[in-house]
PDB file of C-alpha atoms and ligand atoms in Angstrom:
ATOM      1  CA  UNK A1434      -2.714 -38.553   3.980  1.00 68.00           C
ATOM      2  CA  UNK A1435      -4.890 -38.003   0.949  1.00 94.00           C
ATOM      3  CA  UNK A1436      -4.907 -41.604  -0.364  1.00 98.00           C
ATOM      4  CA  UNK A1437      -8.264 -43.366  -0.349  1.00 98.00           C
ATOM      5  CA  UNK A1438      -7.630 -47.113  -0.364  1.00 98.00           C
ATOM      6  CA  UNK A1439     -10.421 -48.250   1.966  1.00 98.00           C
ATOM      7  CA  UNK A1440     -13.247 -46.399   3.696  1.00 98.00           C
ATOM      8  CA  UNK A1441     -11.074 -46.365   6.822  1.00 97.00           C
ATOM      9  CA  UNK A1442      -9.054 -43.627   5.126  1.00 98.00           C
ATOM     10  CA  UNK A1443     -12.020 -41.267   5.515  1.00 98.00           C
ATOM     11  CA  UNK A1444     -13.465 -40.175   8.862  1.00 98.00           C
ATOM     12  CA  UNK A1445     -17.248 -39.858   9.208  1.00 98.00           C
ATOM     13  CA  UNK A1446     -16.799 -36.107   9.249  1.00 98.00           C
ATOM     14  CA  UNK A1447     -14.818 -36.193   5.983  1.00 98.00           C
ATOM     15  CA  UNK A1448     -17.402 -38.451   4.355  1.00 98.00           C
ATOM     16  CA  UNK A1449     -20.187 -36.024   5.239  1.00 98.00           C
ATOM     17  CA  UNK A1450     -18.188 -33.087   3.976  1.00 98.00           C
ATOM     18  CA  UNK A1451     -17.449 -34.882   0.663  1.00 98.00           C
ATOM     19  CA  UNK A1452     -21.173 -35.646   0.303  1.00 98.00           C
ATOM     20  CA  UNK A1453     -21.934 -32.009   0.960  1.00 98.00           C
ATOM     21  CA  UNK A1454     -19.371 -30.867  -1.617  1.00 98.00           C
ATOM     22  CA  UNK A1455     -20.766 -33.384  -4.123  1.00 98.00           C
ATOM     23  CA  UNK A1456     -24.228 -31.918  -3.809  1.00 98.00           C
ATOM     24  CA  UNK A1457     -22.965 -28.418  -4.599  1.00 98.00           C
ATOM     25  CA  UNK A1458     -20.989 -29.765  -7.558  1.00 98.00           C
ATOM     26  CA  UNK A1459     -23.998 -31.237  -9.372  1.00 98.00           C
ATOM     27  CA  UNK A1460     -24.390 -28.264 -11.795  1.00 98.00           C
ATOM     28  CA  UNK A1461     -20.665 -28.508 -12.580  1.00 98.00           C
ATOM     29  CA  UNK A1462     -20.974 -32.272 -13.092  1.00 98.00           C
ATOM     30  CA  UNK A1463     -23.798 -31.632 -15.539  1.00 98.00           C
ATOM     31  CA  UNK A1464     -21.771 -29.038 -17.401  1.00 97.00           C
ATOM     32  CA  UNK A1465     -24.174 -26.198 -16.529  1.00 98.00           C
ATOM     33  CA  UNK A1466     -21.610 -24.291 -14.464  1.00 98.00           C
ATOM     34  CA  UNK A1467     -17.961 -23.797 -15.451  1.00 97.00           C
ATOM     35  CA  UNK A1468     -15.652 -24.207 -12.445  1.00 98.00           C
ATOM     36  CA  UNK A1469     -12.033 -24.876 -13.468  1.00 98.00           C
ATOM     37  CA  UNK A1470     -10.759 -25.660  -9.953  1.00 98.00           C
ATOM     38  CA  UNK A1471      -8.293 -28.270 -11.204  1.00 98.00           C
ATOM     39  CA  UNK A1472      -6.881 -26.397 -14.181  1.00 98.00           C
ATOM     40  CA  UNK A1473      -3.307 -27.492 -14.904  1.00 98.00           C
ATOM     41  CA  UNK A1474      -3.668 -30.682 -12.836  1.00 98.00           C
ATOM     42  CA  UNK A1475      -3.177 -34.118 -14.366  1.00 98.00           C
ATOM     43  CA  UNK A1476      -4.994 -37.301 -13.350  1.00 98.00           C
ATOM     44  CA  UNK A1477      -3.578 -40.730 -14.266  1.00 98.00           C
ATOM     45  CA  UNK A1478      -6.394 -43.222 -14.775  1.00 98.00           C
ATOM     46  CA  UNK A1479      -4.631 -46.583 -14.256  1.00 97.00           C
ATOM     47  CA  UNK A1480      -6.928 -49.405 -15.285  1.00 97.00           C
ATOM     48  CA  UNK A1481      -5.521 -52.939 -15.165  1.00 96.00           C
ATOM     49  CA  UNK A1482      -9.093 -54.300 -15.291  1.00 96.00           C
ATOM     50  CA  UNK A1483     -12.178 -53.518 -17.345  1.00 95.00           C
ATOM     51  CA  UNK A1484     -14.208 -50.453 -16.465  1.00 95.00           C
ATOM     52  CA  UNK A1485     -16.864 -48.239 -18.014  1.00 96.00           C
ATOM     53  CA  UNK A1486     -18.408 -46.021 -15.334  1.00 97.00           C
ATOM     54  CA  UNK A1487     -15.526 -45.683 -12.923  1.00 98.00           C
ATOM     55  CA  UNK A1488     -12.954 -44.738 -15.544  1.00 98.00           C
ATOM     56  CA  UNK A1489     -15.273 -42.462 -17.515  1.00 98.00           C
ATOM     57  CA  UNK A1490     -16.805 -40.704 -14.524  1.00 98.00           C
ATOM     58  CA  UNK A1491     -13.342 -39.952 -13.142  1.00 98.00           C
ATOM     59  CA  UNK A1492     -12.371 -38.622 -16.554  1.00 98.00           C
ATOM     60  CA  UNK A1493     -15.518 -36.485 -16.814  1.00 98.00           C
ATOM     61  CA  UNK A1494     -15.021 -35.247 -13.256  1.00 98.00           C
ATOM     62  CA  UNK A1495     -11.447 -34.197 -13.936  1.00 98.00           C
ATOM     63  CA  UNK A1496     -12.248 -32.548 -17.271  1.00 98.00           C
ATOM     64  CA  UNK A1497     -15.314 -30.684 -16.013  1.00 98.00           C
ATOM     65  CA  UNK A1498     -13.050 -29.176 -13.340  1.00 98.00           C
ATOM     66  CA  UNK A1499     -10.575 -28.055 -15.998  1.00 98.00           C
ATOM     67  CA  UNK A1500      -7.939 -30.766 -15.440  1.00 98.00           C
ATOM     68  CA  UNK A1501      -6.573 -33.303 -17.882  1.00 98.00           C
ATOM     69  CA  UNK A1502      -6.365 -37.082 -17.892  1.00 98.00           C
ATOM     70  CA  UNK A1503      -3.809 -39.723 -18.857  1.00 98.00           C
ATOM     71  CA  UNK A1504      -5.595 -42.963 -19.622  1.00 96.00           C
ATOM     72  CA  UNK A1505      -3.591 -46.098 -18.953  1.00 94.00           C
ATOM     73  CA  UNK A1506      -4.699 -49.684 -19.579  1.00 91.00           C
ATOM     74  CA  UNK A1507      -2.723 -52.911 -19.324  1.00 86.00           C
ATOM     75  CA  UNK A1508      -3.256 -53.464 -23.060  1.00 84.00           C
ATOM     76  CA  UNK A1509      -0.989 -51.448 -25.353  1.00 84.00           C
ATOM     77  CA  UNK A1510       1.471 -50.447 -22.609  1.00 86.00           C
ATOM     78  CA  UNK A1511       4.711 -51.863 -21.190  1.00 89.00           C
ATOM     79  CA  UNK A1512       2.664 -54.106 -18.875  1.00 89.00           C
ATOM     80  CA  UNK A1513       2.510 -56.420 -21.885  1.00 85.00           C
ATOM     81  CA  UNK A1514       6.341 -56.366 -21.951  1.00 89.00           C
ATOM     82  CA  UNK A1515       6.490 -57.424 -18.307  1.00 91.00           C
ATOM     83  CA  UNK A1516       6.869 -54.101 -16.498  1.00 93.00           C
ATOM     84  CA  UNK A1517       6.045 -54.367 -12.803  1.00 95.00           C
ATOM     85  CA  UNK A1518       3.352 -52.333 -11.062  1.00 96.00           C
ATOM     86  CA  UNK A1519       6.067 -50.780  -8.895  1.00 97.00           C
ATOM     87  CA  UNK A1520       8.020 -49.504 -11.896  1.00 96.00           C
ATOM     88  CA  UNK A1521       4.951 -48.233 -13.725  1.00 96.00           C
ATOM     89  CA  UNK A1522       3.883 -46.325 -10.629  1.00 96.00           C
ATOM     90  CA  UNK A1523       7.321 -44.655 -10.420  1.00 97.00           C
ATOM     91  CA  UNK A1524       6.663 -43.175 -13.872  1.00 96.00           C
ATOM     92  CA  UNK A1525       3.177 -42.053 -12.955  1.00 96.00           C
ATOM     93  CA  UNK A1526       4.558 -40.312  -9.879  1.00 97.00           C
ATOM     94  CA  UNK A1527       6.431 -38.043 -12.263  1.00 97.00           C
ATOM     95  CA  UNK A1528       3.730 -37.628 -14.918  1.00 98.00           C
ATOM     96  CA  UNK A1529       0.589 -36.956 -12.870  1.00 98.00           C
ATOM     97  CA  UNK A1530      -0.619 -35.119  -9.757  1.00 98.00           C
ATOM     98  CA  UNK A1531      -3.050 -37.827  -8.632  1.00 98.00           C
ATOM     99  CA  UNK A1532      -3.805 -41.395  -9.749  1.00 98.00           C
ATOM    100  CA  UNK A1533      -6.832 -43.638  -9.772  1.00 98.00           C
ATOM    101  CA  UNK A1534      -5.993 -47.333  -9.898  1.00 98.00           C
ATOM    102  CA  UNK A1535      -8.021 -50.457 -10.599  1.00 98.00           C
ATOM    103  CA  UNK A1536      -6.221 -53.786 -10.434  1.00 97.00           C
ATOM    104  CA  UNK A1537      -7.249 -57.463 -10.274  1.00 96.00           C
ATOM    105  CA  UNK A1538      -4.989 -58.103  -7.268  1.00 97.00           C
ATOM    106  CA  UNK A1539      -6.334 -57.383  -3.792  1.00 98.00           C
ATOM    107  CA  UNK A1540      -3.910 -55.042  -2.052  1.00 98.00           C
ATOM    108  CA  UNK A1541      -2.574 -53.491  -5.283  1.00 98.00           C
ATOM    109  CA  UNK A1542      -3.950 -50.048  -4.441  1.00 98.00           C
ATOM    110  CA  UNK A1543      -2.251 -49.992  -1.027  1.00 98.00           C
ATOM    111  CA  UNK A1544       0.937 -51.260  -2.639  1.00 98.00           C
ATOM    112  CA  UNK A1545       0.780 -48.406  -5.152  1.00 98.00           C
ATOM    113  CA  UNK A1546       0.016 -45.837  -2.462  1.00 98.00           C
ATOM    114  CA  UNK A1547       3.101 -47.009  -0.567  1.00 97.00           C
ATOM    115  CA  UNK A1548       5.228 -46.843  -3.726  1.00 97.00           C
ATOM    116  CA  UNK A1549       4.560 -43.218  -4.744  1.00 97.00           C
ATOM    117  CA  UNK A1550       4.153 -39.710  -3.345  1.00 97.00           C
ATOM    118  CA  UNK A1551       1.077 -38.603  -5.317  1.00 98.00           C
ATOM    119  CA  UNK A1552      -2.372 -39.393  -3.851  1.00 98.00           C
ATOM    120  CA  UNK A1553      -3.871 -42.745  -4.880  1.00 98.00           C
ATOM    121  CA  UNK A1554      -7.596 -43.397  -5.145  1.00 98.00           C
ATOM    122  CA  UNK A1555      -8.528 -47.083  -5.142  1.00 98.00           C
ATOM    123  CA  UNK A1556     -11.005 -47.785  -7.946  1.00 98.00           C
ATOM    124  CA  UNK A1557     -11.259 -51.491  -7.104  1.00 98.00           C
ATOM    125  CA  UNK A1558      -8.571 -53.971  -6.034  1.00 98.00           C
ATOM    126  CA  UNK A1559      -9.642 -57.506  -6.876  1.00 98.00           C
ATOM    127  CA  UNK A1560     -12.271 -58.715  -4.420  1.00 98.00           C
ATOM    128  CA  UNK A1561     -11.023 -56.151  -1.893  1.00 98.00           C
ATOM    129  CA  UNK A1562     -12.444 -52.639  -1.768  1.00 98.00           C
ATOM    130  CA  UNK A1563     -14.031 -49.976  -3.947  1.00 98.00           C
ATOM    131  CA  UNK A1564     -14.311 -46.890  -1.731  1.00 98.00           C
ATOM    132  CA  UNK A1565     -15.044 -44.288  -4.428  1.00 98.00           C
ATOM    133  CA  UNK A1566     -18.053 -46.388  -5.472  1.00 98.00           C
ATOM    134  CA  UNK A1567     -19.131 -46.316  -1.830  1.00 98.00           C
ATOM    135  CA  UNK A1568     -19.065 -42.525  -1.851  1.00 98.00           C
ATOM    136  CA  UNK A1569     -21.453 -42.377  -4.805  1.00 98.00           C
ATOM    137  CA  UNK A1570     -23.590 -45.096  -3.231  1.00 99.00           C
ATOM    138  CA  UNK A1571     -23.872 -43.142   0.026  1.00 99.00           C
ATOM    139  CA  UNK A1572     -24.662 -39.999  -1.946  1.00 99.00           C
ATOM    140  CA  UNK A1573     -27.446 -41.811  -3.813  1.00 99.00           C
ATOM    141  CA  UNK A1574     -28.954 -43.119  -0.566  1.00 99.00           C
ATOM    142  CA  UNK A1575     -28.768 -39.687   1.075  1.00 98.00           C
ATOM    143  CA  UNK A1576     -30.414 -38.053  -1.946  1.00 98.00           C
ATOM    144  CA  UNK A1577     -33.308 -40.520  -1.752  1.00 98.00           C
ATOM    145  CA  UNK A1578     -33.806 -40.870   1.993  1.00 98.00           C
ATOM    146  CA  UNK A1579     -32.076 -37.808   3.471  1.00 98.00           C
ATOM    147  CA  UNK A1580     -30.341 -40.045   6.036  1.00 98.00           C
ATOM    148  CA  UNK A1581     -28.629 -43.393   6.513  1.00 98.00           C
ATOM    149  CA  UNK A1582     -29.307 -43.904  10.218  1.00 98.00           C
ATOM    150  CA  UNK A1583     -31.930 -46.597  10.806  1.00 97.00           C
ATOM    151  CA  UNK A1584     -32.393 -47.593   7.163  1.00 98.00           C
ATOM    152  CA  UNK A1585     -32.650 -51.273   6.308  1.00 98.00           C
ATOM    153  CA  UNK A1586     -30.247 -51.833   3.434  1.00 98.00           C
ATOM    154  CA  UNK A1587     -30.447 -55.208   1.710  1.00 98.00           C
ATOM    155  CA  UNK A1588     -27.192 -56.184  -0.027  1.00 98.00           C
ATOM    156  CA  UNK A1589     -27.859 -58.879  -2.601  1.00 98.00           C
ATOM    157  CA  UNK A1590     -25.831 -61.254  -4.742  1.00 98.00           C
ATOM    158  CA  UNK A1591     -22.109 -61.923  -4.732  1.00 98.00           C
ATOM    159  CA  UNK A1592     -21.120 -60.723  -1.290  1.00 98.00           C
ATOM    160  CA  UNK A1593     -18.011 -62.894  -1.318  1.00 98.00           C
ATOM    161  CA  UNK A1594     -16.165 -61.460  -4.299  1.00 98.00           C
ATOM    162  CA  UNK A1595     -18.067 -58.181  -4.707  1.00 98.00           C
ATOM    163  CA  UNK A1596     -15.779 -55.351  -3.637  1.00 98.00           C
ATOM    164  CA  UNK A1597     -18.502 -52.694  -3.801  1.00 98.00           C
ATOM    165  CA  UNK A1598     -20.426 -54.352  -0.962  1.00 98.00           C
ATOM    166  CA  UNK A1599     -17.275 -54.875   1.110  1.00 98.00           C
ATOM    167  CA  UNK A1600     -16.616 -51.128   1.224  1.00 98.00           C
ATOM    168  CA  UNK A1601     -20.272 -50.111   1.365  1.00 98.00           C
ATOM    169  CA  UNK A1602     -21.207 -52.379   4.287  1.00 98.00           C
ATOM    170  CA  UNK A1603     -18.503 -50.807   6.465  1.00 97.00           C
ATOM    171  CA  UNK A1604     -19.610 -47.288   5.660  1.00 98.00           C
ATOM    172  CA  UNK A1605     -23.315 -48.009   6.173  1.00 98.00           C
ATOM    173  CA  UNK A1606     -22.680 -49.466   9.600  1.00 98.00           C
ATOM    174  CA  UNK A1607     -20.658 -46.425  10.605  1.00 97.00           C
ATOM    175  CA  UNK A1608     -23.698 -44.279   9.853  1.00 98.00           C
ATOM    176  CA  UNK A1609     -26.148 -46.508  11.711  1.00 97.00           C
ATOM    177  CA  UNK A1610     -27.864 -48.509   8.957  1.00 98.00           C
ATOM    178  CA  UNK A1611     -29.212 -52.034   9.493  1.00 98.00           C
ATOM    179  CA  UNK A1612     -27.927 -54.584   6.996  1.00 98.00           C
ATOM    180  CA  UNK A1613     -29.640 -57.603   5.495  1.00 98.00           C
ATOM    181  CA  UNK A1614     -27.141 -59.750   3.617  1.00 98.00           C
ATOM    182  CA  UNK A1615     -28.753 -61.879   0.906  1.00 98.00           C
ATOM    183  CA  UNK A1616     -26.561 -64.323  -1.010  1.00 98.00           C
ATOM    184  CA  UNK A1617     -26.301 -67.950  -2.015  1.00 97.00           C
ATOM    185  CA  UNK A1618     -24.470 -70.030   0.597  1.00 96.00           C
ATOM    186  CA  UNK A1619     -21.325 -70.215  -1.497  1.00 96.00           C
ATOM    187  CA  UNK A1620     -21.118 -66.425  -1.861  1.00 97.00           C
ATOM    188  CA  UNK A1621     -21.733 -65.121   1.655  1.00 98.00           C
ATOM    189  CA  UNK A1622     -19.919 -62.051   2.962  1.00 98.00           C
ATOM    190  CA  UNK A1623     -16.424 -63.103   4.162  1.00 98.00           C
ATOM    191  CA  UNK A1624     -16.453 -64.076   7.871  1.00 97.00           C
ATOM    192  CA  UNK A1625     -13.827 -61.516   8.836  1.00 96.00           C
ATOM    193  CA  UNK A1626     -15.946 -58.700   7.394  1.00 97.00           C
ATOM    194  CA  UNK A1627     -19.122 -59.900   9.112  1.00 97.00           C
ATOM    195  CA  UNK A1628     -17.224 -60.248  12.405  1.00 97.00           C
ATOM    196  CA  UNK A1629     -15.834 -56.775  11.983  1.00 96.00           C
ATOM    197  CA  UNK A1630     -19.263 -55.301  11.248  1.00 96.00           C
ATOM    198  CA  UNK A1631     -20.891 -57.116  14.173  1.00 96.00           C
ATOM    199  CA  UNK A1632     -18.139 -56.046  16.577  1.00 96.00           C
ATOM    200  CA  UNK A1633     -19.517 -52.507  16.311  1.00 94.00           C
ATOM    201  CA  UNK A1634     -22.846 -53.722  17.708  1.00 93.00           C
ATOM    202  CA  UNK A1635     -24.477 -53.331  14.298  1.00 93.00           C
ATOM    203  CA  UNK A1636     -27.689 -55.136  13.427  1.00 91.00           C
ATOM    204  CA  UNK A1637     -26.963 -57.608  10.632  1.00 97.00           C
ATOM    205  CA  UNK A1638     -29.055 -60.490   9.392  1.00 97.00           C
ATOM    206  CA  UNK A1639     -28.071 -63.066   6.773  1.00 97.00           C
ATOM    207  CA  UNK A1640     -30.386 -64.914   4.429  1.00 96.00           C
ATOM    208  CA  UNK A1641     -30.564 -66.455   0.987  1.00 97.00           C
ATOM    209  CA  UNK A1642     -34.145 -65.280   0.395  1.00 97.00           C
ATOM    210  CA  UNK A1643     -34.499 -62.133  -1.684  1.00 98.00           C
ATOM    211  CA  UNK A1644     -38.283 -61.963  -2.057  1.00 97.00           C
ATOM    212  CA  UNK A1645     -38.833 -62.233   1.715  1.00 97.00           C
ATOM    213  CA  UNK A1646     -36.463 -59.291   2.215  1.00 98.00           C
ATOM    214  CA  UNK A1647     -38.301 -56.871  -0.103  1.00 98.00           C
ATOM    215  CA  UNK A1648     -41.207 -55.617   2.108  1.00 98.00           C
ATOM    216  CA  UNK A1649     -38.985 -54.313   4.914  1.00 98.00           C
ATOM    217  CA  UNK A1650     -36.262 -52.861   2.644  1.00 98.00           C
ATOM    218  CA  UNK A1651     -35.464 -49.156   2.326  1.00 98.00           C
ATOM    219  CA  UNK A1652     -32.698 -49.862  -0.164  1.00 99.00           C
ATOM    220  CA  UNK A1653     -32.069 -52.997  -2.221  1.00 98.00           C
ATOM    221  CA  UNK A1654     -28.497 -53.029  -3.499  1.00 99.00           C
ATOM    222  CA  UNK A1655     -28.213 -55.676  -6.214  1.00 98.00           C
ATOM    223  CA  UNK A1656     -24.832 -56.923  -7.456  1.00 98.00           C
ATOM    224  CA  UNK A1657     -23.520 -58.982 -10.336  1.00 98.00           C
ATOM    225  CA  UNK A1658     -22.072 -62.431  -9.653  1.00 97.00           C
ATOM    226  CA  UNK A1659     -18.345 -61.712 -10.196  1.00 97.00           C
ATOM    227  CA  UNK A1660     -17.683 -64.343 -12.850  1.00 96.00           C
ATOM    228  CA  UNK A1661     -14.063 -63.315 -13.372  1.00 95.00           C
ATOM    229  CA  UNK A1662     -13.160 -64.069  -9.728  1.00 96.00           C
ATOM    230  CA  UNK A1663     -14.368 -67.688  -9.700  1.00 96.00           C
ATOM    231  CA  UNK A1664     -11.535 -70.230  -9.675  1.00 94.00           C
ATOM    232  CA  UNK A1665     -13.915 -72.756 -11.287  1.00 93.00           C
ATOM    233  CA  UNK A1666     -16.400 -71.889 -14.055  1.00 93.00           C
ATOM    234  CA  UNK A1667     -18.790 -74.690 -12.953  1.00 94.00           C
ATOM    235  CA  UNK A1668     -19.179 -73.004  -9.581  1.00 93.00           C
ATOM    236  CA  UNK A1669     -20.181 -69.822 -11.399  1.00 96.00           C
ATOM    237  CA  UNK A1670     -22.726 -71.627 -13.542  1.00 95.00           C
ATOM    238  CA  UNK A1671     -24.428 -72.997 -10.398  1.00 95.00           C
ATOM    239  CA  UNK A1672     -25.214 -69.494  -9.094  1.00 96.00           C
ATOM    240  CA  UNK A1673     -25.476 -67.430 -12.280  1.00 95.00           C
ATOM    241  CA  UNK A1674     -28.884 -65.776 -12.531  1.00 95.00           C
ATOM    242  CA  UNK A1675     -29.874 -66.714  -8.993  1.00 96.00           C
ATOM    243  CA  UNK A1676     -31.317 -63.298  -8.013  1.00 98.00           C
ATOM    244  CA  UNK A1677     -33.389 -61.131 -10.318  1.00 98.00           C
ATOM    245  CA  UNK A1678     -35.758 -58.234  -9.783  1.00 98.00           C
ATOM    246  CA  UNK A1679     -38.423 -56.896 -12.120  1.00 98.00           C
ATOM    247  CA  UNK A1680     -41.360 -54.493 -11.832  1.00 98.00           C
ATOM    248  CA  UNK A1681     -43.663 -57.312 -10.669  1.00 97.00           C
ATOM    249  CA  UNK A1682     -41.475 -57.831  -7.591  1.00 98.00           C
ATOM    250  CA  UNK A1683     -42.138 -54.257  -6.468  1.00 97.00           C
ATOM    251  CA  UNK A1684     -45.753 -54.842  -5.348  1.00 95.00           C
ATOM    252  CA  UNK A1685     -44.975 -55.524  -1.718  1.00 94.00           C
ATOM    253  CA  UNK A1686     -42.207 -52.921  -1.521  1.00 98.00           C
ATOM    254  CA  UNK A1687     -42.340 -49.662   0.446  1.00 98.00           C
ATOM    255  CA  UNK A1688     -43.156 -46.693  -1.806  1.00 98.00           C
ATOM    256  CA  UNK A1689     -39.866 -44.970  -1.068  1.00 98.00           C
ATOM    257  CA  UNK A1690     -37.698 -48.104  -1.424  1.00 98.00           C
ATOM    258  CA  UNK A1691     -34.913 -47.638  -3.972  1.00 98.00           C
ATOM    259  CA  UNK A1692     -33.169 -50.285  -6.053  1.00 98.00           C
ATOM    260  CA  UNK A1693     -29.475 -49.671  -6.633  1.00 99.00           C
ATOM    261  CA  UNK A1694     -26.805 -51.565  -8.588  1.00 98.00           C
ATOM    262  CA  UNK A1695     -23.163 -50.567  -9.211  1.00 98.00           C
ATOM    263  CA  UNK A1696     -23.598 -51.868 -12.778  1.00 98.00           C
ATOM    264  CA  UNK A1697     -22.963 -53.533 -15.151  1.00 98.00           C
ATOM    265  CA  UNK A1698     -26.152 -55.566 -14.754  1.00 98.00           C
ATOM    266  CA  UNK A1699     -26.100 -58.942 -16.434  1.00 96.00           C
ATOM    267  CA  UNK A1700     -29.677 -60.053 -15.899  1.00 95.00           C
ATOM    268  CA  UNK A1701     -30.150 -59.138 -12.208  1.00 97.00           C
ATOM    269  CA  UNK A1702     -32.479 -56.251 -13.075  1.00 98.00           C
ATOM    270  CA  UNK A1703     -35.207 -56.745 -15.622  1.00 98.00           C
ATOM    271  CA  UNK A1704     -35.669 -53.703 -17.918  1.00 98.00           C
ATOM    272  CA  UNK A1705     -39.300 -53.532 -16.692  1.00 98.00           C
ATOM    273  CA  UNK A1706     -37.892 -52.119 -13.456  1.00 98.00           C
ATOM    274  CA  UNK A1707     -36.246 -49.155 -15.183  1.00 98.00           C
ATOM    275  CA  UNK A1708     -39.417 -47.094 -15.481  1.00 97.00           C
ATOM    276  CA  UNK A1709     -40.595 -47.694 -11.908  1.00 98.00           C
ATOM    277  CA  UNK A1710     -40.003 -45.002  -9.243  1.00 98.00           C
ATOM    278  CA  UNK A1711     -37.831 -47.517  -7.387  1.00 98.00           C
ATOM    279  CA  UNK A1712     -35.081 -47.687 -10.019  1.00 98.00           C
ATOM    280  CA  UNK A1713     -32.110 -45.541  -9.013  1.00 98.00           C
ATOM    281  CA  UNK A1714     -29.160 -47.251 -10.736  1.00 98.00           C
ATOM    282  CA  UNK A1715     -28.695 -44.865 -13.670  1.00 98.00           C
ATOM    283  CA  UNK A1716     -28.930 -41.856 -11.368  1.00 98.00           C
ATOM    284  CA  UNK A1717     -26.433 -43.680  -9.137  1.00 98.00           C
ATOM    285  CA  UNK A1718     -24.013 -44.001 -12.078  1.00 98.00           C
ATOM    286  CA  UNK A1719     -24.309 -40.262 -12.792  1.00 98.00           C
ATOM    287  CA  UNK A1720     -23.624 -39.539  -9.119  1.00 98.00           C
ATOM    288  CA  UNK A1721     -20.141 -40.887  -9.754  1.00 98.00           C
ATOM    289  CA  UNK A1722     -19.285 -37.573 -11.408  1.00 98.00           C
ATOM    290  CA  UNK A1723     -19.949 -35.077  -8.563  1.00 98.00           C
ATOM    291  CA  UNK A1724     -18.664 -37.436  -5.858  1.00 98.00           C
ATOM    292  CA  UNK A1725     -15.451 -38.148  -7.788  1.00 98.00           C
ATOM    293  CA  UNK A1726     -15.029 -34.421  -8.384  1.00 98.00           C
ATOM    294  CA  UNK A1727     -15.157 -33.908  -4.634  1.00 98.00           C
ATOM    295  CA  UNK A1728     -12.704 -36.786  -4.071  1.00 98.00           C
ATOM    296  CA  UNK A1729     -10.261 -35.405  -6.664  1.00 98.00           C
ATOM    297  CA  UNK A1730     -10.401 -31.965  -5.027  1.00 98.00           C
ATOM    298  CA  UNK A1731      -9.814 -33.480  -1.608  1.00 98.00           C
ATOM    299  CA  UNK A1732      -6.859 -35.503  -2.954  1.00 98.00           C
ATOM    300  CA  UNK A1733      -5.330 -32.425  -4.537  1.00 98.00           C
ATOM    301  CA  UNK A1734      -5.954 -30.194  -1.536  1.00 98.00           C
ATOM    302  CA  UNK A1735      -8.347 -27.909  -3.428  1.00 98.00           C
ATOM    303  CA  UNK A1736     -11.231 -26.378  -1.484  1.00 97.00           C
ATOM    304  CA  UNK A1737     -14.638 -26.293  -3.140  1.00 97.00           C
ATOM    305  CA  UNK A1738     -16.333 -22.905  -2.722  1.00 95.00           C
ATOM    306  CA  UNK A1739     -19.321 -22.812  -0.355  1.00 95.00           C
ATOM    307  CA  UNK A1740     -21.387 -21.364  -3.161  1.00 94.00           C
ATOM    308  CA  UNK A1741     -21.079 -22.815  -6.637  1.00 93.00           C
ATOM    309  CA  UNK A1742     -22.588 -20.749  -9.431  1.00 85.00           C
TER     310      UNK A1742
HETATM  311  C1  NCD B3300     -18.250 -52.736 -10.031  1.00 63.16           C
HETATM  312  C2  NCD B3300     -16.801 -53.175  -9.885  1.00 63.16           C
HETATM  313  O1  NCD B3300     -15.971 -52.975 -10.764  1.00 63.16           O
HETATM  314  O2  NCD B3300     -16.515 -53.687  -8.791  1.00 63.16           O
HETATM  315  N1  NCD B3300     -18.437 -51.891 -11.128  1.00 63.16           N
HETATM  316  C3  NCD B3300     -18.336 -50.533 -10.935  1.00 63.16           C
HETATM  317  O3  NCD B3300     -17.306 -50.017 -10.572  1.00 63.16           O
HETATM  318  N2  NCD B3300     -19.443 -49.798 -11.114  1.00 63.16           N
HETATM  319  C4  NCD B3300     -19.226 -53.843 -10.005  1.00 63.16           C
HETATM  320  C5  NCD B3300     -19.083 -54.999 -10.954  1.00 63.16           C
HETATM  321  O4  NCD B3300     -18.193 -55.046 -11.805  1.00 63.16           O
HETATM  322  O5  NCD B3300     -19.911 -55.902 -10.850  1.00 63.16           O
END
């Protein structure tokens, strides 16, 4: 099946091959090489939740490969008239060759994949998963460190509601990383995920102390506290702004340590960090283009040439 709903839909071998393809696609992602592999194909970008990078990088990816894009949002469409996700997806099945979906409800991507024949790529389902983000995160780590095996990756912030870290933690463990989970007590990684990760024999430590985790980190992956997922605004206020990093926090860090963030940042990363060699979050956002190109090609059964020029 060519759906990607969770990282379990991709074998380790497929992940490595997508990362390999992504690397070769960089000049195409930048617009330096014209490679219309997806000419005549249509992508439906189905966004029931806000998005900047995910929606736009999928759109850029599709267009750079010669395809076209239908942009759907819940505002200005029949969703406002009460149309169900099931019915909307039946239309999309007829209008597009592949669909990317983001939805506030956990499980909505799987539900959509079950409802239609075209391939579905999950671009975030509530507090569930965000596997295409994981692909660009893995790519970013590989570009910086050349490997994942043995790295100490520190995941910081809202590990409870943050879907990027749910998907990423699984993938990192499969490739032999060590994880340090840093969060306030109310926002720890869900027990079932931690149990699952530990059942593989993976090395995982949990803490609420960010500064103590910096010296031994190879990657610090910061996340935003997911305000929109809190049932109670007061609970959000208690933890808002709890973890921040700036250039002054980099003194004890390893030279090659990278700071990542899926973005948007809302105060977690001080702008003073941007000009340090550790900052990798804008590069990470760009990496969404080549990795999503590779994912679109995989979904549509299109092989990327071994040499791209
Ligand atoms: C993330 C998301 O939507 O889960 N954003 C993204 O896709 N880059 C992270 C977030 O919103 O905090």
